[in-house]
Coordinates of C-alpha atoms in Angstrom, one line a residue:
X1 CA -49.2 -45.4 4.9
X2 CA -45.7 -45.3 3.4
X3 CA -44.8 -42.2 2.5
X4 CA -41.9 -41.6 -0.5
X5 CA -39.5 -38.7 0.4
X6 CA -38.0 -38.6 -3.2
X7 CA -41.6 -37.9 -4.6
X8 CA -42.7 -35.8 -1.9
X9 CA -39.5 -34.0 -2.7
X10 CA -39.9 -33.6 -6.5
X11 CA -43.4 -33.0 -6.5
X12 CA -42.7 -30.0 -4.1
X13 CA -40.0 -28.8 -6.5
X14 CA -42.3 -28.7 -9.6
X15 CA -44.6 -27.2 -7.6
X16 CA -42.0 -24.2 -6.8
X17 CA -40.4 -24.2 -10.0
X18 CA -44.2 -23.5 -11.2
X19 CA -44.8 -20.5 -8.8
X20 CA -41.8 -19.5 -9.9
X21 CA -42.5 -19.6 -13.4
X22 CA -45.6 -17.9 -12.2
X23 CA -43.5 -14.8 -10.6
X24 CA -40.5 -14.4 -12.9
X25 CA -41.3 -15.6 -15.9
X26 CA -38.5 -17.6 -18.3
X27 CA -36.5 -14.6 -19.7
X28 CA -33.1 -14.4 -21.3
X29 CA -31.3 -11.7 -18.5
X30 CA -29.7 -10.1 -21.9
X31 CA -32.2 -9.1 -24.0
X32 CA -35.5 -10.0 -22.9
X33 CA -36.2 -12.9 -25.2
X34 CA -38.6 -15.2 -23.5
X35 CA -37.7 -19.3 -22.7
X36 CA -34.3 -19.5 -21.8
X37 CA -32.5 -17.1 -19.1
X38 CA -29.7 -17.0 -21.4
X39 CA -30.3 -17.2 -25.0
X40 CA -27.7 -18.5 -27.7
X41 CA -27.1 -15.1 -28.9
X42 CA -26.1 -13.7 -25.2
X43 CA -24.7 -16.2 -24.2
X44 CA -21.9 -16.4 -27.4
X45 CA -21.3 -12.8 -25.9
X46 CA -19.7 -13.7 -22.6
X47 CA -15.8 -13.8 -22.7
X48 CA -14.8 -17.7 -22.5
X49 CA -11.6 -16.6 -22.6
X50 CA -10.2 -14.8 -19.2
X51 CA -6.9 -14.8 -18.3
X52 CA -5.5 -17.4 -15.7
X53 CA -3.4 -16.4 -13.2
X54 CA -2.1 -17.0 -9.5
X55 CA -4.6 -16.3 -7.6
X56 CA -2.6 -14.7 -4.9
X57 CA 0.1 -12.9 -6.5
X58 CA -2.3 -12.3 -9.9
X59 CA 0.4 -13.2 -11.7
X60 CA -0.5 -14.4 -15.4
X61 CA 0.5 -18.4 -16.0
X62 CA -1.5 -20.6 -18.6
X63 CA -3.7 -22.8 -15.5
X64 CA -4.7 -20.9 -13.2
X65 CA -1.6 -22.6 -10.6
X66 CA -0.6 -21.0 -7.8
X67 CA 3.4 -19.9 -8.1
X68 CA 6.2 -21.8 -6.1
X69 CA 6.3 -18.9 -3.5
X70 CA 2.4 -18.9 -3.1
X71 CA 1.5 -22.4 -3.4
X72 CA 2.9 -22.8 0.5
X73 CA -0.1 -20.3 1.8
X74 CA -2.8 -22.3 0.1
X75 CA -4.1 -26.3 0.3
X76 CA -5.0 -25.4 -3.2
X77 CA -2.9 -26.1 -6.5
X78 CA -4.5 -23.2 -8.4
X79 CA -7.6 -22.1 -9.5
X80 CA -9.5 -21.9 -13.0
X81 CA -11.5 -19.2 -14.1
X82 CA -14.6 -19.8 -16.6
X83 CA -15.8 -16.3 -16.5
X84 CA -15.4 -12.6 -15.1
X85 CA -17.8 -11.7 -12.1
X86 CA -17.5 -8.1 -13.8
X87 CA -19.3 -8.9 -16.8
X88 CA -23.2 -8.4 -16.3
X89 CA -25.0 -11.6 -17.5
X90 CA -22.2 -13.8 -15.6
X91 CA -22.9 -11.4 -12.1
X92 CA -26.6 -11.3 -13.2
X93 CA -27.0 -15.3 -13.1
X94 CA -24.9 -15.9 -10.4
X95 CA -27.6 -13.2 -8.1
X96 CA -30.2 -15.1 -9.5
X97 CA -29.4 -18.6 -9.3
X98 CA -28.4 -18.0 -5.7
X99 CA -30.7 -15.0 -4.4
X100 CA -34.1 -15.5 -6.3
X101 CA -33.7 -19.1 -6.0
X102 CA -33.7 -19.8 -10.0
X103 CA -32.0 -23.1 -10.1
X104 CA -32.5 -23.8 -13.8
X105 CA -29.9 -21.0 -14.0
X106 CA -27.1 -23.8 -13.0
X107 CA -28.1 -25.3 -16.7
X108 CA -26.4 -22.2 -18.5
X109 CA -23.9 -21.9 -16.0
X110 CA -22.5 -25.1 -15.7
X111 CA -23.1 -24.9 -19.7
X112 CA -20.3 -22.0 -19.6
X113 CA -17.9 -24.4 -17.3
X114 CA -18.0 -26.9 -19.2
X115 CA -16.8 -24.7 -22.5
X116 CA -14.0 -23.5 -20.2
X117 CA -13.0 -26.8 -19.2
X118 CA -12.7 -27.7 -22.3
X119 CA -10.6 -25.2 -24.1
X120 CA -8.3 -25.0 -20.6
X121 CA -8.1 -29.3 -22.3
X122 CA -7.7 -28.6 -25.2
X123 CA -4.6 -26.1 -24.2
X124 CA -3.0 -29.1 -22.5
X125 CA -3.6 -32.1 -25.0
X126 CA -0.6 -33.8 -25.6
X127 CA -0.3 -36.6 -28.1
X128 CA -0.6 -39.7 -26.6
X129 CA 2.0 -41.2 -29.4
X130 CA 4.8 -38.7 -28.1
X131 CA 4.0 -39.7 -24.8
X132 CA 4.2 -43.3 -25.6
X133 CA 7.0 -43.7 -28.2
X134 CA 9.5 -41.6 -26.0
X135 CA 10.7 -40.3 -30.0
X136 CA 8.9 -35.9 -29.4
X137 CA 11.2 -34.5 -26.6
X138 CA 8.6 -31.5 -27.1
X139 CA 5.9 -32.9 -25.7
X140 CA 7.5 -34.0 -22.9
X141 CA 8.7 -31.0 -21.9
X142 CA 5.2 -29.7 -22.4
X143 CA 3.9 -32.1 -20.3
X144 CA 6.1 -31.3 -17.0
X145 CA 4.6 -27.6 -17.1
X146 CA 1.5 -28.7 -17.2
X147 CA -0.6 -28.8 -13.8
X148 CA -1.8 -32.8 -12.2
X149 CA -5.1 -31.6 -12.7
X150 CA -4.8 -31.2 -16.7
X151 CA -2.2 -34.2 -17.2
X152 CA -4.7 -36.7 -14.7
X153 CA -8.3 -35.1 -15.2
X154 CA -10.3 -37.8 -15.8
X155 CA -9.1 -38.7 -11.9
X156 CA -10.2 -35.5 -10.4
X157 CA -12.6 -36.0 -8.1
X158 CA -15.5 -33.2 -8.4
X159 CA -16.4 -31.7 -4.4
X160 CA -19.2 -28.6 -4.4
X161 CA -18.8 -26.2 -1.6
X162 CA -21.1 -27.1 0.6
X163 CA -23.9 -24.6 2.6
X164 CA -25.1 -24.6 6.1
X165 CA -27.9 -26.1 7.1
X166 CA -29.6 -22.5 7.7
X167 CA -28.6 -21.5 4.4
X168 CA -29.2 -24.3 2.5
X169 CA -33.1 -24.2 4.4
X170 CA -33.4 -20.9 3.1
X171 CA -32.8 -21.5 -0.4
X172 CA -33.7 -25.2 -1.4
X173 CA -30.6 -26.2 -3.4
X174 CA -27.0 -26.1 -3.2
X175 CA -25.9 -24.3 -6.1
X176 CA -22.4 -25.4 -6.2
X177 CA -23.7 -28.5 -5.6
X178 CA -26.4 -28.1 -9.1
X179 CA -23.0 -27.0 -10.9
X180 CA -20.5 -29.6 -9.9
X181 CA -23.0 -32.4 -10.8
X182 CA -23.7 -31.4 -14.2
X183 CA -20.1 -31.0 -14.5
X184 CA -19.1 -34.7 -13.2
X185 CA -21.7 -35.6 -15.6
X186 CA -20.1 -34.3 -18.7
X187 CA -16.8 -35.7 -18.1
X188 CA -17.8 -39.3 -16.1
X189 CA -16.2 -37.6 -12.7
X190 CA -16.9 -38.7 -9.8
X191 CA -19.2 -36.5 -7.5
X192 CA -18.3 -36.7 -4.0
X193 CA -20.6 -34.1 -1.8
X194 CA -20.3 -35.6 1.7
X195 CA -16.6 -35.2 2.8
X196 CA -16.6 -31.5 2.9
X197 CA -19.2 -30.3 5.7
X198 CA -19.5 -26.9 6.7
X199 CA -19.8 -26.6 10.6
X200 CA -20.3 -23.0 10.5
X201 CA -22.7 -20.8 9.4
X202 CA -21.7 -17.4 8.5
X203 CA -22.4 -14.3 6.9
X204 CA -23.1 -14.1 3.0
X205 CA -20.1 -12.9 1.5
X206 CA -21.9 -10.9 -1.8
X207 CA -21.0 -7.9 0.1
X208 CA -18.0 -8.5 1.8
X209 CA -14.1 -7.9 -0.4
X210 CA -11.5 -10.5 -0.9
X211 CA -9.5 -9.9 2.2
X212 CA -12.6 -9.8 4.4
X213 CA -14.3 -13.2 2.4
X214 CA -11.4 -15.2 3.6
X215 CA -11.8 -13.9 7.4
X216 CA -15.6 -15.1 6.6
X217 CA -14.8 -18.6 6.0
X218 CA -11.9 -19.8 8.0
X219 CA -12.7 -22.5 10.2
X220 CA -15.6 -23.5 8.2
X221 CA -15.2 -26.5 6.9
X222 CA -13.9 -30.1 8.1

């Protein structure tokens, strides 16, 4: 008898999701209102709007890049920040998307990316006619402050974190990896979650601070 992993696997996931729906049932983490973990009225109430900064130094720029001086600790250009971990509903989902296994959570997260990707856009259009008629000296000199991944996004590759196997067996589900797809959906990215492997597993860092998270994961990944 052949057997079909991809049904076996998504029958066993509705099957789970239904237990699920069973135990906790579908209820905005706000105010209670039953059918969406976050409804539209909650979720209009979380801050799109954080401050970017260096995330080394913490000082303020418009991206999220790393300054001159800092950029040569990091692999990393910069960073972008679609919400505060100290507001509740954002800490709140994140707990429960990764800790009580609620995957349909990554639906209002990645919903709440996507909004910050967009206005971070939006802050960096520049007309294409400037660009291309060589007659608004402004937007060129807009455009050389502005970071590869703004001025090129539509060639970003898009690479979730990945987990370790134990990890990953524990949960079901990736969640960076639930996140990142609906987000190279949106924009037509390409989604690449094979060249990043994790050789490591460690301890969760939820309860660890900054300095002792990056201890955590060096030497994780290859």
């Amino acid at each position: 008898m052949i057997v079909n992993k991809d049904f076996i696997t998504r029958n066993a996931s509705r099957t789970w999701a239904f237990f699920l729906d069973l135990i906790f049932p579908i209820e905005c983490l706000g105010c209670g209102r039953e059918g969406r973990w976050l409804c539209e009225d909650c979720f209009k109430k979380i801050n799109l709007k954080p401050k970017q900064y260096c995330l080394h130094c913490k000082k303020a720029n418009d991206f999220g890049q790393f300054c001159l001086p800092c950029q040569v600790i990091y692999s990393l250009d910069g960073v972008w920040i679609a919400a505060l971990y100290d507001e509740l509903l954002i800490s709140q989902a994140i707990k429960k998307l990764k800790y009580y296994f609620l995957s349909g959570l990554a639906d209002d997260l990645s919903r709440l990316m996507i909004l910050s990707v967009d206005k971070l856009l939006e802050q960096g259009r520049i007309s294409k006619f400037g660009l291309r008629s060589g007659v608004d000296w402004s937007n060129f000199k807009r455009a050389a402050g502005l970071p590869l991944a703004v001025l090129n996004f539509y060639d970003n590759l898009v690479v979730p974190v990945p987990l370790s196997r134990k990890r990953l067996r524990w949960r079901g589900f990736n969640q960076a990896e639930l996140l990142a797809r609906r987000v190279a959906e949106k924009y037509g990215l390409e989604l690449n979650s094979g060249n990043l492997i994790r050789v490591k597993h460690k301890k969760a860092q939820a309860k660890l601070n900054e300095i002792h998270r990056l201890e955590n994961i060096k030497n994780c990944f290859v």
